[in-house]
Tab-separated table of C-alpha atoms in Angstrom:
chain	number	residue	atom	x	y	z
A	1	MET	CA	78.409	16.951	-25.497
A	2	ALA	CA	77.081	14.105	-23.367
A	3	LYS	CA	76.566	14.381	-19.669
A	4	SER	CA	79.640	14.076	-17.532
A	5	LYS	CA	80.925	10.579	-16.945
A	6	LEU	CA	81.637	11.519	-13.336
A	7	HIS	CA	79.329	9.963	-10.769
A	8	PRO	CA	78.285	12.403	-7.990
A	9	ALA	CA	79.712	10.026	-5.392
A	10	GLU	CA	83.135	10.474	-6.994
A	11	LEU	CA	83.163	14.241	-6.523
A	12	SER	CA	85.082	14.678	-3.307
A	13	SER	CA	86.895	17.814	-4.534
A	14	ILE	CA	85.779	20.462	-7.021
A	15	CYS	CA	87.923	23.374	-8.170
A	16	ILE	CA	86.260	26.356	-9.855
A	17	VAL	CA	88.390	28.847	-11.740
A	18	ARG	CA	86.884	32.271	-12.281
A	19	LEU	CA	89.292	35.086	-11.614
A	20	SER	CA	87.271	38.096	-12.745
A	21	ALA	CA	85.483	40.378	-13.491
A	22	LEU	CA	83.599	41.810	-10.514
A	23	GLY	CA	80.087	41.350	-11.895
A	24	ASP	CA	80.852	37.920	-13.375
A	25	CYS	CA	82.081	36.677	-10.018
A	26	PHE	CA	78.778	37.646	-8.414
A	27	LEU	CA	76.933	35.903	-11.246
A	28	LEU	CA	79.000	32.788	-10.497
A	29	VAL	CA	77.886	32.523	-6.854
A	30	PRO	CA	74.523	30.772	-7.514
A	31	MET	CA	76.406	28.017	-9.340
A	32	ILE	CA	78.776	27.558	-6.408
A	33	HIS	CA	75.833	27.655	-4.002
A	34	THR	CA	74.051	24.970	-6.023
A	35	LEU	CA	77.140	22.735	-5.983
A	36	ARG	CA	77.456	23.235	-2.256
A	37	LEU	CA	73.864	22.069	-1.696
A	38	GLN	CA	74.009	19.162	-4.157
A	39	PHE	CA	77.407	17.819	-3.097
A	40	PRO	CA	77.584	18.558	0.647
A	41	GLU	CA	80.416	16.088	1.189
A	42	ALA	CA	82.626	17.539	-1.530
A	43	LYS	CA	85.347	20.063	-0.806
A	44	ILE	CA	84.875	23.118	-3.022
A	45	TYR	CA	87.678	25.497	-3.980
A	46	TRP	CA	87.386	28.774	-5.880
A	47	VAL	CA	90.403	30.258	-7.633
A	48	VAL	CA	89.698	34.000	-7.766
A	49	GLU	CA	91.673	37.222	-8.176
A	50	HIS	CA	93.128	38.309	-4.869
A	51	HIS	CA	91.513	41.764	-4.788
A	52	LEU	CA	88.021	40.251	-5.236
A	53	ALA	CA	88.412	37.472	-2.667
A	54	PRO	CA	87.345	39.606	0.369
A	55	LEU	CA	83.863	39.916	-1.151
A	56	PHE	CA	83.298	36.157	-0.963
A	57	THR	CA	84.931	35.049	2.283
A	58	SER	CA	81.507	34.453	3.832
A	59	LEU	CA	80.669	31.629	1.406
A	60	GLU	CA	80.202	28.669	3.706
A	61	ASP	CA	82.369	25.596	3.115
A	62	VAL	CA	84.109	27.140	0.116
A	63	GLU	CA	87.873	27.574	0.245
A	64	LEU	CA	89.032	30.603	-1.697
A	65	ILE	CA	92.391	30.420	-3.439
A	66	PRO	CA	93.281	34.048	-4.188
A	67	ILE	CA	95.826	34.592	-6.964
A	68	LYS	CA	97.078	37.383	-9.150
A	69	LYS	CA	96.329	36.958	-12.829
A	70	PRO	CA	99.575	35.628	-14.340
A	71	LYS	CA	101.475	37.822	-16.774
A	72	SER	CA	104.679	35.916	-17.500
A	73	PRO	CA	105.945	32.332	-17.898
A	74	ILE	CA	107.446	32.574	-14.416
A	75	ASP	CA	103.997	33.371	-13.004
A	76	TYR	CA	102.592	30.185	-14.557
A	77	LEU	CA	105.475	28.111	-13.193
A	78	ARG	CA	104.761	29.508	-9.743
A	79	LEU	CA	101.099	28.587	-10.109
A	80	ARG	CA	102.030	25.056	-11.142
A	81	SER	CA	104.163	24.780	-8.012
A	82	ARG	CA	101.415	26.240	-5.832
A	83	PHE	CA	98.861	23.712	-7.089
A	84	SER	CA	101.215	20.740	-7.079
A	85	ALA	CA	99.747	19.425	-3.813
A	86	TYR	CA	96.219	19.316	-5.247
A	87	ASN	CA	94.609	16.691	-7.456
A	88	PHE	CA	90.942	17.563	-7.929
A	89	ASP	CA	88.184	15.257	-9.092
A	90	LEU	CA	86.697	18.065	-11.179
A	91	LEU	CA	87.987	21.390	-12.437
A	92	ILE	CA	85.304	23.787	-13.706
A	93	ALA	CA	86.937	26.118	-16.211
A	94	ALA	CA	84.493	29.004	-15.819
A	95	GLN	CA	86.576	31.610	-17.630
A	96	ALA	CA	87.688	31.539	-21.238
A	97	SER	CA	90.453	34.024	-21.959
A	98	PHE	CA	93.976	33.347	-23.154
A	99	ARG	CA	95.739	34.181	-19.878
A	100	VAL	CA	93.272	32.186	-17.802
A	101	ASN	CA	93.181	29.253	-20.237
A	102	LEU	CA	96.906	28.815	-19.634
A	103	ILE	CA	96.207	28.321	-15.925
A	104	TYR	CA	94.279	25.093	-16.499
A	105	PRO	CA	97.343	22.970	-17.366
A	106	CYS	CA	98.855	24.128	-14.061
A	107	ILE	CA	96.071	22.426	-12.086
A	108	LYS	CA	95.739	18.651	-11.872
A	109	ALA	CA	92.196	17.267	-12.136
A	110	LYS	CA	90.641	13.987	-13.278
A	111	THR	CA	88.155	15.900	-15.430
A	112	LYS	CA	88.276	19.482	-16.695
A	113	LEU	CA	84.902	20.901	-17.719
A	114	GLY	CA	84.702	24.027	-19.856
A	115	PHE	CA	82.458	26.154	-22.034
A	116	ASP	CA	80.778	25.102	-25.263
A	117	LYS	CA	82.216	26.095	-28.643
A	118	GLN	CA	79.982	29.178	-28.839
A	119	ARG	CA	81.240	30.663	-25.584
A	120	ALA	CA	84.811	29.352	-25.634
A	121	ARG	CA	87.500	31.795	-26.667
A	122	ASP	CA	91.251	31.778	-27.194
A	123	LEU	CA	91.582	28.012	-27.749
A	124	HIS	CA	89.653	27.255	-24.551
A	125	GLN	CA	88.616	23.858	-25.937
A	126	TRP	CA	92.246	22.698	-25.982
A	127	PHE	CA	92.463	22.885	-22.210
A	128	VAL	CA	89.308	20.971	-21.174
A	129	ASP	CA	88.056	17.377	-21.433
A	130	GLU	CA	84.309	18.030	-21.497
A	131	ARG	CA	82.152	20.992	-22.462
A	132	ILE	CA	78.727	22.196	-21.425
A	133	ALA	CA	75.846	22.356	-23.898
A	134	PRO	CA	75.481	25.493	-26.055
A	135	ARG	CA	72.550	27.742	-25.163
A	136	LYS	CA	71.404	31.304	-25.734
A	137	GLU	CA	71.047	32.401	-22.135
A	138	HIS	CA	71.967	34.877	-19.439
A	139	LEU	CA	75.531	34.757	-18.149
A	140	LEU	CA	74.272	33.484	-14.791
A	141	ASP	CA	72.383	30.657	-16.489
A	142	GLY	CA	75.524	29.962	-18.488
A	143	PHE	CA	77.399	29.303	-15.262
A	144	LEU	CA	74.559	27.060	-14.119
A	145	GLY	CA	75.181	25.096	-17.312
A	146	PHE	CA	78.075	23.486	-15.461
A	147	THR	CA	75.666	22.132	-12.845
A	148	LYS	CA	73.267	20.934	-15.551
A	149	HIS	CA	76.133	19.035	-17.137
A	150	LEU	CA	76.536	17.254	-13.806
A	151	GLY	CA	72.864	16.237	-13.798
A	152	ILE	CA	71.491	19.008	-11.552
A	153	GLU	CA	68.208	20.117	-13.143
A	154	ASN	CA	66.886	22.393	-10.363
A	155	PRO	CA	69.598	24.882	-9.386
A	156	THR	CA	69.267	27.205	-6.417
A	157	ILE	CA	69.339	30.898	-7.355
A	158	GLY	CA	70.780	32.561	-4.297
A	159	TRP	CA	73.667	34.573	-2.916
A	160	PRO	CA	74.465	33.340	0.621
A	161	LEU	CA	76.843	36.221	1.291
A	162	GLU	CA	77.344	38.279	4.423
A	163	ILE	CA	78.748	41.795	4.535
A	164	PRO	CA	81.338	42.504	7.254
A	165	ALA	CA	79.765	44.351	10.172
A	166	GLU	CA	82.228	47.235	9.976
A	167	ALA	CA	81.308	47.864	6.326
A	168	THR	CA	77.595	47.785	7.154
A	169	HIS	CA	78.100	50.253	10.016
A	170	TRP	CA	80.106	52.521	7.714
A	171	ALA	CA	77.339	52.522	5.098
A	172	MET	CA	74.615	53.234	7.646
A	173	LYS	CA	76.660	56.105	9.071
A	174	ILE	CA	76.982	57.589	5.578
A	175	LEU	CA	73.348	57.109	4.582
A	176	GLY	CA	71.599	57.729	7.901
A	177	SER	CA	67.824	57.367	7.968
A	178	GLN	CA	67.064	58.936	4.566
A	179	ASP	CA	65.870	57.068	1.497
A	180	TRP	CA	68.582	56.674	-1.146
A	181	ILE	CA	68.952	55.996	-4.834
A	182	ALA	CA	72.464	55.022	-5.846
A	183	ILE	CA	73.691	55.888	-9.325
A	184	ASN	CA	76.780	54.109	-10.622
A	185	PRO	CA	77.237	56.276	-13.730
A	186	ALA	CA	80.171	54.570	-15.427
A	187	ALA	CA	80.734	51.097	-16.787
A	188	SER	CA	84.155	49.505	-17.138
A	189	LYS	CA	84.116	50.474	-20.824
A	190	LEU	CA	83.372	53.981	-22.043
A	191	GLU	CA	81.077	52.648	-24.777
A	192	ARG	CA	78.610	51.486	-22.083
A	193	THR	CA	78.631	54.789	-20.177
A	194	PRO	CA	75.981	57.504	-20.714
A	195	GLN	CA	76.981	61.153	-20.844
A	196	ALA	CA	77.175	63.326	-17.700
A	197	SER	CA	74.388	65.566	-19.047
A	198	PHE	CA	71.991	62.608	-19.082
A	199	TYR	CA	72.653	61.808	-15.448
A	200	ILE	CA	72.375	65.472	-14.444
A	201	ASP	CA	68.901	65.635	-15.978
A	202	VAL	CA	67.919	62.336	-14.316
A	203	ILE	CA	69.051	63.498	-10.875
A	204	GLN	CA	67.335	66.857	-11.150
A	205	LYS	CA	64.113	65.098	-12.157
A	206	LEU	CA	64.425	62.624	-9.284
A	207	ILE	CA	64.963	65.389	-6.761
A	208	ASP	CA	61.896	67.217	-8.074
A	209	ALA	CA	59.685	64.125	-8.281
A	210	THR	CA	60.719	62.042	-5.245
A	211	ASN	CA	61.979	62.327	-1.690
A	212	TYR	CA	65.114	60.324	-2.395
A	213	HIS	CA	68.675	61.436	-1.808
A	214	ILE	CA	71.273	60.470	-4.413
A	215	VAL	CA	74.646	58.810	-3.879
A	216	LEU	CA	77.109	58.404	-6.736
A	217	THR	CA	79.317	55.330	-6.673
A	218	GLY	CA	82.057	53.874	-8.812
A	219	GLY	CA	85.692	52.924	-9.038
A	220	PRO	CA	88.869	54.995	-8.720
A	221	SER	CA	89.721	55.356	-12.425
A	222	SER	CA	90.142	58.938	-13.617
A	223	GLU	CA	87.306	58.473	-16.128
A	224	GLU	CA	84.846	57.418	-13.425
A	225	VAL	CA	85.949	60.076	-10.952
A	226	ASN	CA	85.815	62.855	-13.548
A	227	LEU	CA	82.349	61.786	-14.690
A	228	SER	CA	80.950	61.764	-11.157
A	229	ASN	CA	82.636	65.078	-10.325
A	230	ALA	CA	80.963	66.687	-13.330
A	231	ILE	CA	77.598	65.290	-12.288
A	232	VAL	CA	77.746	66.300	-8.639
A	233	LEU	CA	79.008	69.780	-9.530
A	234	ALA	CA	75.686	70.407	-11.257
A	235	CYS	CA	73.556	68.470	-8.742
A	236	GLN	CA	74.782	69.338	-5.280
A	237	GLU	CA	71.344	69.283	-3.642
A	238	LYS	CA	70.655	65.982	-1.827
A	239	THR	CA	73.572	64.386	-3.699
A	240	ILE	CA	76.822	62.951	-2.367
A	241	ASN	CA	79.730	61.579	-4.369
A	242	LEU	CA	81.526	58.440	-3.196
A	243	THR	CA	83.043	57.506	-6.558
A	244	GLY	CA	86.583	56.270	-6.015
A	245	LYS	CA	86.232	56.692	-2.252
A	246	THR	CA	85.118	53.208	-1.234
A	247	SER	CA	86.667	49.785	-0.970
A	248	LEU	CA	84.910	46.954	-2.788
A	249	VAL	CA	83.493	45.714	0.511
A	250	GLN	CA	82.158	49.203	1.265
A	251	LEU	CA	80.629	49.362	-2.219
A	252	GLU	CA	78.983	46.035	-1.458
A	253	ALA	CA	77.569	47.488	1.777
A	254	LEU	CA	76.239	50.534	-0.076
A	255	MET	CA	74.558	48.413	-2.737
A	256	SER	CA	72.850	46.461	0.032
A	257	ALA	CA	71.776	49.539	1.988
A	258	VAL	CA	70.340	51.810	-0.723
A	259	ASP	CA	66.750	51.446	-1.905
A	260	ILE	CA	67.319	51.489	-5.684
A	261	LEU	CA	70.309	51.439	-8.026
A	262	ILE	CA	70.497	53.076	-11.445
A	263	ALA	CA	73.384	51.764	-13.533
A	264	PRO	CA	74.537	50.750	-16.996
A	265	ASP	CA	76.072	47.323	-17.691
A	266	THR	CA	78.508	47.208	-14.777
A	267	GLY	CA	79.465	45.091	-11.777
A	268	ALA	CA	77.533	47.226	-9.295
A	269	ALA	CA	74.268	46.029	-10.879
A	270	HIS	CA	75.104	42.418	-10.023
A	271	ILE	CA	76.242	43.286	-6.497
A	272	ALA	CA	72.936	45.073	-5.885
A	273	THR	CA	71.020	42.088	-7.267
A	274	ALA	CA	72.837	39.748	-4.903
A	275	PHE	CA	71.530	41.725	-1.927
A	276	GLY	CA	67.988	42.237	-3.163
A	277	THR	CA	68.273	45.862	-4.283
A	278	PRO	CA	66.196	46.603	-7.418
A	279	VAL	CA	68.222	47.833	-10.376
A	280	VAL	CA	67.069	50.224	-13.083
A	281	GLY	CA	69.452	49.069	-15.808
A	282	LEU	CA	70.575	51.094	-18.817
A	283	TYR	CA	71.387	48.588	-21.570
A	284	ALA	CA	72.161	49.399	-25.192
A	285	VAL	CA	75.562	47.972	-26.101
A	286	ALA	CA	74.601	44.423	-25.067
A	287	PRO	CA	71.170	42.849	-24.590
A	288	PRO	CA	69.964	42.694	-20.976
A	289	GLU	CA	68.858	39.109	-21.624
A	290	LEU	CA	72.573	38.311	-21.715
A	291	SER	CA	74.064	40.459	-18.958
A	292	GLY	CA	71.310	42.473	-17.300
A	293	PRO	CA	70.494	42.479	-13.563
A	294	TYR	CA	69.141	38.957	-13.150
A	295	LEU	CA	66.227	39.740	-10.823
A	296	SER	CA	65.379	43.181	-12.270
A	297	GLN	CA	64.923	42.484	-15.964
A	298	HIS	CA	61.499	44.147	-15.797
A	299	LEU	CA	63.155	47.371	-14.601
A	300	VAL	CA	65.720	47.478	-17.410
A	301	ILE	CA	65.459	50.104	-20.137
A	302	ASN	CA	66.465	48.113	-23.207
A	303	LYS	CA	67.813	50.179	-26.089
A	304	PHE	CA	69.802	47.338	-27.642
A	305	PRO	CA	67.310	46.735	-30.481
A	306	GLU	CA	67.261	50.449	-31.284
A	307	ALA	CA	71.073	50.582	-31.255
A	308	VAL	CA	71.358	47.538	-33.525
A	309	ALA	CA	68.896	49.013	-36.008
A	310	ASN	CA	70.239	52.564	-36.063
A	311	ILE	CA	73.983	52.090	-35.535
A	312	LEU	CA	74.684	48.641	-36.978
A	313	GLY	CA	71.949	48.960	-39.604
A	314	LYS	CA	70.748	45.416	-38.927
A	315	ASN	CA	67.520	43.712	-37.981
A	316	PRO	CA	67.624	43.280	-34.162
A	317	GLU	CA	65.825	39.950	-34.444
A	318	GLY	CA	68.396	38.575	-36.863
A	319	VAL	CA	71.710	39.426	-35.189
A	320	LYS	CA	73.885	36.702	-33.707
A	321	TRP	CA	73.452	35.987	-30.002
A	322	GLY	CA	76.115	37.880	-28.073
A	323	THR	CA	76.364	40.740	-30.576
A	324	ARG	CA	77.566	44.049	-29.103
A	325	VAL	CA	77.116	47.574	-30.424
A	326	HIS	CA	80.605	48.960	-29.845
A	327	ASP	CA	79.674	52.619	-30.065
A	328	ARG	CA	78.990	55.046	-27.209
A	329	LYS	CA	76.285	56.661	-29.327
A	330	ALA	CA	74.157	53.657	-28.346
A	331	MET	CA	73.906	55.164	-24.852
A	332	ASP	CA	72.311	58.330	-26.256
A	333	PHE	CA	69.004	56.577	-26.941
A	334	PHE	CA	67.886	56.693	-23.296
A	335	GLN	CA	65.251	59.208	-22.271
A	336	VAL	CA	65.157	60.772	-18.811
A	337	GLU	CA	61.449	60.170	-18.404
A	338	GLU	CA	61.921	56.449	-19.031
A	339	VAL	CA	64.239	56.281	-16.029
A	340	ILE	CA	61.764	58.117	-13.827
A	341	VAL	CA	58.990	55.715	-14.820
A	342	LYS	CA	61.140	52.705	-13.911
A	343	VAL	CA	62.167	54.292	-10.604
A	344	HIS	CA	58.511	54.783	-9.694
A	345	GLU	CA	57.849	51.153	-10.624
A	346	ALA	CA	60.638	50.066	-8.307
A	347	MET	CA	59.283	52.345	-5.565
A	348	LYS	CA	55.877	50.669	-5.811
A	349	GLU	CA	57.476	47.247	-5.448
A	350	LEU	CA	59.366	48.410	-2.366
A	351	THR	CA	56.126	49.695	-0.841
A	352	ILE	CA	54.380	46.367	-1.479
A	353	ASP	CA	57.289	44.438	0.039
């Protein structure tokens, strides 16, 4: 599609809709930051899920509109009523799912800008006026495609976020003066989660080979809690388990305070990236070029090609962009020693810094 017909001077109000998920919302921040810098006179609004909003309250000159993801026709009618007082110059439709697509008609805007055909899902194209150009790129760069559509060629990659002081104090009290590696063992989907035995071997090797203490993190789901309990039961030395015991803001503080994070494809990797913590990523179900930790691609252990070849039986270089290997066996290709090598690489970078 052609560049937007909107002139920058006409953009006095911009509404961005991205409700979830946790990691995607952190990947969205550089786009919002770029808009803030390029259009300082414009009022920027972000429609986001209510439970994620506390993580982004420090974004300067951005008004958060927290909502619950609608589930019924009544919910959409309530949203229409809530947004009736607004009439935005631009709505950026930064999420393409059926339930979110139905939100866009509830919001008045002169122009509604959405994803290209390749990334649009669930009839997304029906609800927007313009679409960004198709590209094979990282999710973060995909969000920056909205700024490129508006003529911004040099985006600012940054996360101008501040962690509440009480959360920072809590994290420092937990961690003390020791050096820490955080491990977020589980992803939101089981297929992206390595086995407990793998993590047990990694932790035992780290304890033997480094001076780091280990903290396990994660959400409150029974799957995540049970996985971390199994790991810590076998690795009690220099290991603490905070899985399911933190708020999202506290998790944010932990990701900022630890030295290194080890994680599969999960939101914690993008939180850590936002605060400058190196991430040793474990990627096999999806390519890290698509969803890996944006500033730690060199620390990622990429088993996606191996998974494509051995599980899908296809040539990794010939598969469609965005292909996933929906099989937990893909996470069995990681080797403990590979993780240790990447951890030592991250340690060297920390020493140089």
